[in-house]
PDB file of C-alpha atoms in Angstrom:
ATOM      1  CA  MET A 436      15.346   0.255  -9.368  1.00 61.00           C
ATOM      2  CA  VAL A 437      13.042  -2.179  -7.561  1.00 64.00           C
ATOM      3  CA  LYS A 438      11.327  -0.635  -4.580  1.00 74.00           C
ATOM      4  CA  GLU A 439      11.342  -2.928  -1.545  1.00 84.00           C
ATOM      5  CA  LYS A 440       7.927  -3.624  -0.090  1.00 90.00           C
ATOM      6  CA  LYS A 441       7.102  -2.388   3.401  1.00 94.00           C
ATOM      7  CA  LYS A 442       6.789  -5.410   5.691  1.00 97.00           C
ATOM      8  CA  ILE A 443       3.673  -5.126   7.832  1.00 97.00           C
ATOM      9  CA  VAL A 444       3.093  -7.713  10.545  1.00 98.00           C
ATOM     10  CA  ILE A 445      -0.297  -7.939  12.223  1.00 98.00           C
ATOM     11  CA  LEU A 446      -0.353  -9.810  15.527  1.00 98.00           C
ATOM     12  CA  GLY A 447      -3.812 -11.262  16.072  1.00 98.00           C
ATOM     13  CA  GLY A 448      -6.474 -12.549  13.718  1.00 97.00           C
ATOM     14  CA  GLY A 449      -9.501 -11.289  15.595  1.00 96.00           C
ATOM     15  CA  PHE A 450     -11.664  -8.259  14.916  1.00 96.00           C
ATOM     16  CA  GLY A 451      -8.824  -5.730  15.344  1.00 97.00           C
ATOM     17  CA  GLY A 452      -6.315  -7.645  13.264  1.00 98.00           C
ATOM     18  CA  LEU A 453      -8.631  -8.440  10.387  1.00 97.00           C
ATOM     19  CA  TYR A 454     -10.133  -4.952  10.235  1.00 96.00           C
ATOM     20  CA  SER A 455      -6.583  -3.567  10.198  1.00 97.00           C
ATOM     21  CA  TYR A 456      -5.795  -5.902   7.307  1.00 96.00           C
ATOM     22  CA  LYS A 457      -8.927  -4.808   5.410  1.00 94.00           C
ATOM     23  CA  SER A 458      -8.049  -1.130   5.933  1.00 95.00           C
ATOM     24  CA  LEU A 459      -4.536  -1.723   4.618  1.00 94.00           C
ATOM     25  CA  GLN A 460      -5.963  -3.437   1.532  1.00 90.00           C
ATOM     26  CA  LYS A 461      -8.137  -0.395   0.822  1.00 90.00           C
ATOM     27  CA  GLU A 462      -5.419   2.202   1.454  1.00 90.00           C
ATOM     28  CA  PHE A 463      -2.358   0.659  -0.192  1.00 86.00           C
ATOM     29  CA  ASN A 464      -1.449  -1.016  -3.426  1.00 76.00           C
ATOM     30  CA  CYS A 465      -0.624  -4.676  -2.735  1.00 74.00           C
ATOM     31  CA  LYS A 466       2.577  -4.182  -4.755  1.00 78.00           C
ATOM     32  CA  ASP A 467       3.849  -1.704  -2.151  1.00 86.00           C
ATOM     33  CA  ILE A 468       3.273  -3.720   1.027  1.00 93.00           C
ATOM     34  CA  SER A 469       3.810  -7.236   2.296  1.00 94.00           C
ATOM     35  CA  VAL A 470       1.318  -8.233   5.009  1.00 96.00           C
ATOM     36  CA  THR A 471       1.729 -11.152   7.396  1.00 97.00           C
ATOM     37  CA  ILE A 472      -0.980 -11.991   9.929  1.00 98.00           C
ATOM     38  CA  VAL A 473       0.182 -13.958  12.966  1.00 98.00           C
ATOM     39  CA  ASN A 474      -2.497 -15.862  14.854  1.00 98.00           C
ATOM     40  CA  ARG A 475      -2.442 -18.933  17.078  1.00 96.00           C
ATOM     41  CA  THR A 476      -5.284 -20.510  15.090  1.00 96.00           C
ATOM     42  CA  ASN A 477      -6.022 -20.584  11.380  1.00 97.00           C
ATOM     43  CA  TYR A 478      -9.522 -19.208  11.882  1.00 97.00           C
ATOM     44  CA  PHE A 479     -11.324 -16.035  12.865  1.00 97.00           C
ATOM     45  CA  LEU A 480     -13.660 -16.564  15.821  1.00 97.00           C
ATOM     46  CA  PHE A 481     -16.870 -14.548  16.012  1.00 97.00           C
ATOM     47  CA  THR A 482     -16.834 -14.249  19.813  1.00 95.00           C
ATOM     48  CA  PRO A 483     -20.234 -12.524  20.220  1.00 96.00           C
ATOM     49  CA  LEU A 484     -21.886 -15.876  19.430  1.00 97.00           C
ATOM     50  CA  LEU A 485     -19.772 -18.076  21.727  1.00 97.00           C
ATOM     51  CA  HIS A 486     -22.590 -18.254  24.259  1.00 97.00           C
ATOM     52  CA  GLU A 487     -24.805 -19.729  21.527  1.00 97.00           C
ATOM     53  CA  VAL A 488     -22.263 -22.518  20.999  1.00 97.00           C
ATOM     54  CA  ALA A 489     -22.051 -23.124  24.753  1.00 97.00           C
ATOM     55  CA  THR A 490     -25.821 -23.478  25.059  1.00 95.00           C
ATOM     56  CA  GLY A 491     -26.097 -25.656  21.965  1.00 94.00           C
ATOM     57  CA  SER A 492     -28.172 -23.172  19.975  1.00 95.00           C
ATOM     58  CA  ILE A 493     -25.693 -23.232  17.116  1.00 97.00           C
ATOM     59  CA  ALA A 494     -22.852 -25.525  16.087  1.00 96.00           C
ATOM     60  CA  HIS A 495     -19.261 -24.522  16.703  1.00 95.00           C
ATOM     61  CA  HIS A 496     -18.425 -24.386  12.993  1.00 96.00           C
ATOM     62  CA  GLN A 497     -20.949 -21.558  12.582  1.00 97.00           C
ATOM     63  CA  VAL A 498     -18.841 -19.076  14.591  1.00 98.00           C
ATOM     64  CA  VAL A 499     -15.519 -19.581  12.798  1.00 97.00           C
ATOM     65  CA  GLU A 500     -14.217 -18.613   9.386  1.00 97.00           C
ATOM     66  CA  SER A 501     -10.924 -19.542   7.789  1.00 97.00           C
ATOM     67  CA  ILE A 502      -8.475 -16.637   7.807  1.00 98.00           C
ATOM     68  CA  ARG A 503      -6.823 -18.085   4.714  1.00 96.00           C
ATOM     69  CA  GLN A 504     -10.174 -17.908   2.940  1.00 95.00           C
ATOM     70  CA  LEU A 505     -10.572 -14.266   3.993  1.00 94.00           C
ATOM     71  CA  ILE A 506      -7.162 -13.272   2.595  1.00 94.00           C
ATOM     72  CA  TYR A 507      -6.814 -15.658  -0.361  1.00 91.00           C
ATOM     73  CA  LYS A 508      -7.268 -12.982  -3.053  1.00 87.00           C
ATOM     74  CA  SER A 509      -4.382 -10.910  -1.700  1.00 89.00           C
ATOM     75  CA  SER A 510      -0.678 -11.513  -1.306  1.00 88.00           C
ATOM     76  CA  ALA A 511      -1.021 -11.546   2.487  1.00 95.00           C
ATOM     77  CA  LYS A 512       0.349 -14.503   4.405  1.00 96.00           C
ATOM     78  CA  LEU A 513      -1.004 -16.259   7.475  1.00 98.00           C
ATOM     79  CA  HIS A 514       1.555 -17.389  10.045  1.00 97.00           C
ATOM     80  CA  VAL A 515      -0.103 -19.818  12.479  1.00 98.00           C
ATOM     81  CA  ALA A 516       2.018 -19.648  15.634  1.00 98.00           C
ATOM     82  CA  GLU A 517       2.314 -18.312  19.170  1.00 97.00           C
ATOM     83  CA  VAL A 518       3.968 -14.907  19.597  1.00 98.00           C
ATOM     84  CA  LEU A 519       6.905 -15.310  21.984  1.00 98.00           C
ATOM     85  CA  SER A 520       8.427 -11.836  21.979  1.00 98.00           C
ATOM     86  CA  VAL A 521       8.709  -8.558  20.125  1.00 98.00           C
ATOM     87  CA  ASP A 522      12.061  -6.798  19.775  1.00 98.00           C
ATOM     88  CA  CYS A 523      11.142  -3.208  18.939  1.00 98.00           C
ATOM     89  CA  ASP A 524      14.794  -2.123  18.555  1.00 98.00           C
ATOM     90  CA  LYS A 525      15.586  -4.808  15.956  1.00 98.00           C
ATOM     91  CA  GLN A 526      12.015  -4.778  14.579  1.00 98.00           C
ATOM     92  CA  ILE A 527      11.595  -8.536  14.828  1.00 98.00           C
ATOM     93  CA  VAL A 528       8.675 -10.631  16.096  1.00 98.00           C
ATOM     94  CA  LYS A 529       9.772 -13.987  17.460  1.00 98.00           C
ATOM     95  CA  THR A 530       7.130 -16.699  17.126  1.00 98.00           C
ATOM     96  CA  SER A 531       7.056 -20.376  18.031  1.00 98.00           C
ATOM     97  CA  ILE A 532       8.207 -21.287  14.508  1.00 97.00           C
ATOM     98  CA  ALA A 533      10.131 -18.328  13.058  1.00 97.00           C
ATOM     99  CA  GLU A 534      11.362 -14.776  13.423  1.00 98.00           C
ATOM    100  CA  LEU A 535       9.514 -12.182  11.354  1.00 98.00           C
ATOM    101  CA  PRO A 536      11.134  -8.842  10.519  1.00 98.00           C
ATOM    102  CA  TYR A 537       8.807  -5.861  10.161  1.00 98.00           C
ATOM    103  CA  ASP A 538       8.722  -2.219   9.178  1.00 98.00           C
ATOM    104  CA  VAL A 539       5.280  -1.658  10.692  1.00 97.00           C
ATOM    105  CA  LEU A 540       3.815  -3.709  13.546  1.00 98.00           C
ATOM    106  CA  ILE A 541       0.124  -3.826  14.437  1.00 98.00           C
ATOM    107  CA  MET A 542      -0.571  -5.474  17.783  1.00 98.00           C
ATOM    108  CA  SER A 543      -4.145  -6.630  18.195  1.00 97.00           C
ATOM    109  CA  MET A 544      -3.921  -9.794  20.234  1.00 94.00           C
ATOM    110  CA  GLY A 545      -7.030  -9.426  22.347  1.00 90.00           C
ATOM    111  CA  ALA A 546      -7.240  -9.772  26.074  1.00 88.00           C
ATOM    112  CA  THR A 547      -7.044 -12.333  28.833  1.00 88.00           C
ATOM    113  CA  THR A 548      -9.564 -13.014  31.545  1.00 92.00           C
ATOM    114  CA  ASN A 549      -9.059 -10.840  34.622  1.00 94.00           C
ATOM    115  CA  PHE A 550     -10.144 -12.377  37.903  1.00 96.00           C
ATOM    116  CA  PHE A 551      -9.227  -9.189  39.813  1.00 96.00           C
ATOM    117  CA  ASN A 552      -7.182 -11.171  42.379  1.00 96.00           C
ATOM    118  CA  THR A 553     -10.384 -12.634  43.815  1.00 97.00           C
ATOM    119  CA  PRO A 554      -9.391 -15.708  45.833  1.00 97.00           C
ATOM    120  CA  GLY A 555     -10.651 -18.897  44.214  1.00 97.00           C
ATOM    121  CA  ALA A 556     -12.142 -17.158  41.177  1.00 96.00           C
ATOM    122  CA  GLN A 557      -9.718 -18.581  38.634  1.00 95.00           C
ATOM    123  CA  GLU A 558      -9.950 -22.124  40.002  1.00 96.00           C
ATOM    124  CA  ASN A 559     -13.739 -22.136  40.285  1.00 95.00           C
ATOM    125  CA  SER A 560     -14.891 -20.053  37.317  1.00 93.00           C
ATOM    126  CA  LEU A 561     -15.929 -21.142  33.870  1.00 92.00           C
ATOM    127  CA  VAL A 562     -14.520 -18.753  31.288  1.00 95.00           C
ATOM    128  CA  LEU A 563     -15.878 -18.181  27.805  1.00 95.00           C
ATOM    129  CA  LYS A 564     -13.034 -16.731  25.731  1.00 94.00           C
ATOM    130  CA  ASP A 565     -12.486 -19.198  22.919  1.00 94.00           C
ATOM    131  CA  LEU A 566     -14.063 -22.080  21.054  1.00 96.00           C
ATOM    132  CA  SER A 567     -12.680 -24.759  23.354  1.00 95.00           C
ATOM    133  CA  ASP A 568     -14.236 -22.963  26.361  1.00 96.00           C
ATOM    134  CA  ALA A 569     -17.650 -22.964  24.648  1.00 97.00           C
ATOM    135  CA  ILE A 570     -17.403 -26.656  23.831  1.00 96.00           C
ATOM    136  CA  LYS A 571     -16.340 -27.511  27.420  1.00 96.00           C
ATOM    137  CA  LEU A 572     -19.302 -25.535  28.765  1.00 96.00           C
ATOM    138  CA  ARG A 573     -21.741 -27.194  26.358  1.00 96.00           C
ATOM    139  CA  ASN A 574     -20.473 -30.629  27.359  1.00 96.00           C
ATOM    140  CA  ARG A 575     -20.785 -29.708  31.035  1.00 95.00           C
ATOM    141  CA  PHE A 576     -24.387 -28.566  30.495  1.00 94.00           C
ATOM    142  CA  ILE A 577     -25.227 -31.786  28.643  1.00 95.00           C
ATOM    143  CA  ASP A 578     -23.689 -33.893  31.431  1.00 96.00           C
ATOM    144  CA  ALA A 579     -25.677 -31.972  34.049  1.00 95.00           C
ATOM    145  CA  PHE A 580     -28.965 -32.505  32.169  1.00 94.00           C
ATOM    146  CA  GLU A 581     -28.220 -36.193  31.679  1.00 95.00           C
ATOM    147  CA  LYS A 582     -27.490 -36.640  35.383  1.00 95.00           C
ATOM    148  CA  ALA A 583     -30.645 -34.727  36.293  1.00 95.00           C
ATOM    149  CA  SER A 584     -32.760 -36.896  34.020  1.00 93.00           C
ATOM    150  CA  GLU A 585     -31.507 -40.065  35.774  1.00 89.00           C
ATOM    151  CA  ILE A 586     -32.927 -38.986  39.120  1.00 75.00           C
TER     152      ILE A 586
END
């Protein structure tokens, strides 16, 4: 009799998601589980160095690593998509490209910026949450220095 693998879905490919994946790899035989990581990008972002990208100290490619490269030796799959909903009763994650059934769900999707309902904060703040934010900030700094040098 063939034993069906436990389907484990990990939502988020950041620190929490990837450390969960690594722990699963250590604890379980790959023949017993099927792991799918769902992330909106195909890379892991080392967020503690985002400020270095924004200031131009390091290049943006130095703070990212391919998730596929991190999991290539295992049977884990990467599902690059947005999570739309989770149906806990039916045990299904609906993403922008498919529905994924699961036996075990690990939710580690990070956080969003909280402006604490401060009037004007969201419209007038520069956030630094992802790679595109760091690149926008760096470009803004460069533009400001170029304008200052023209004076």
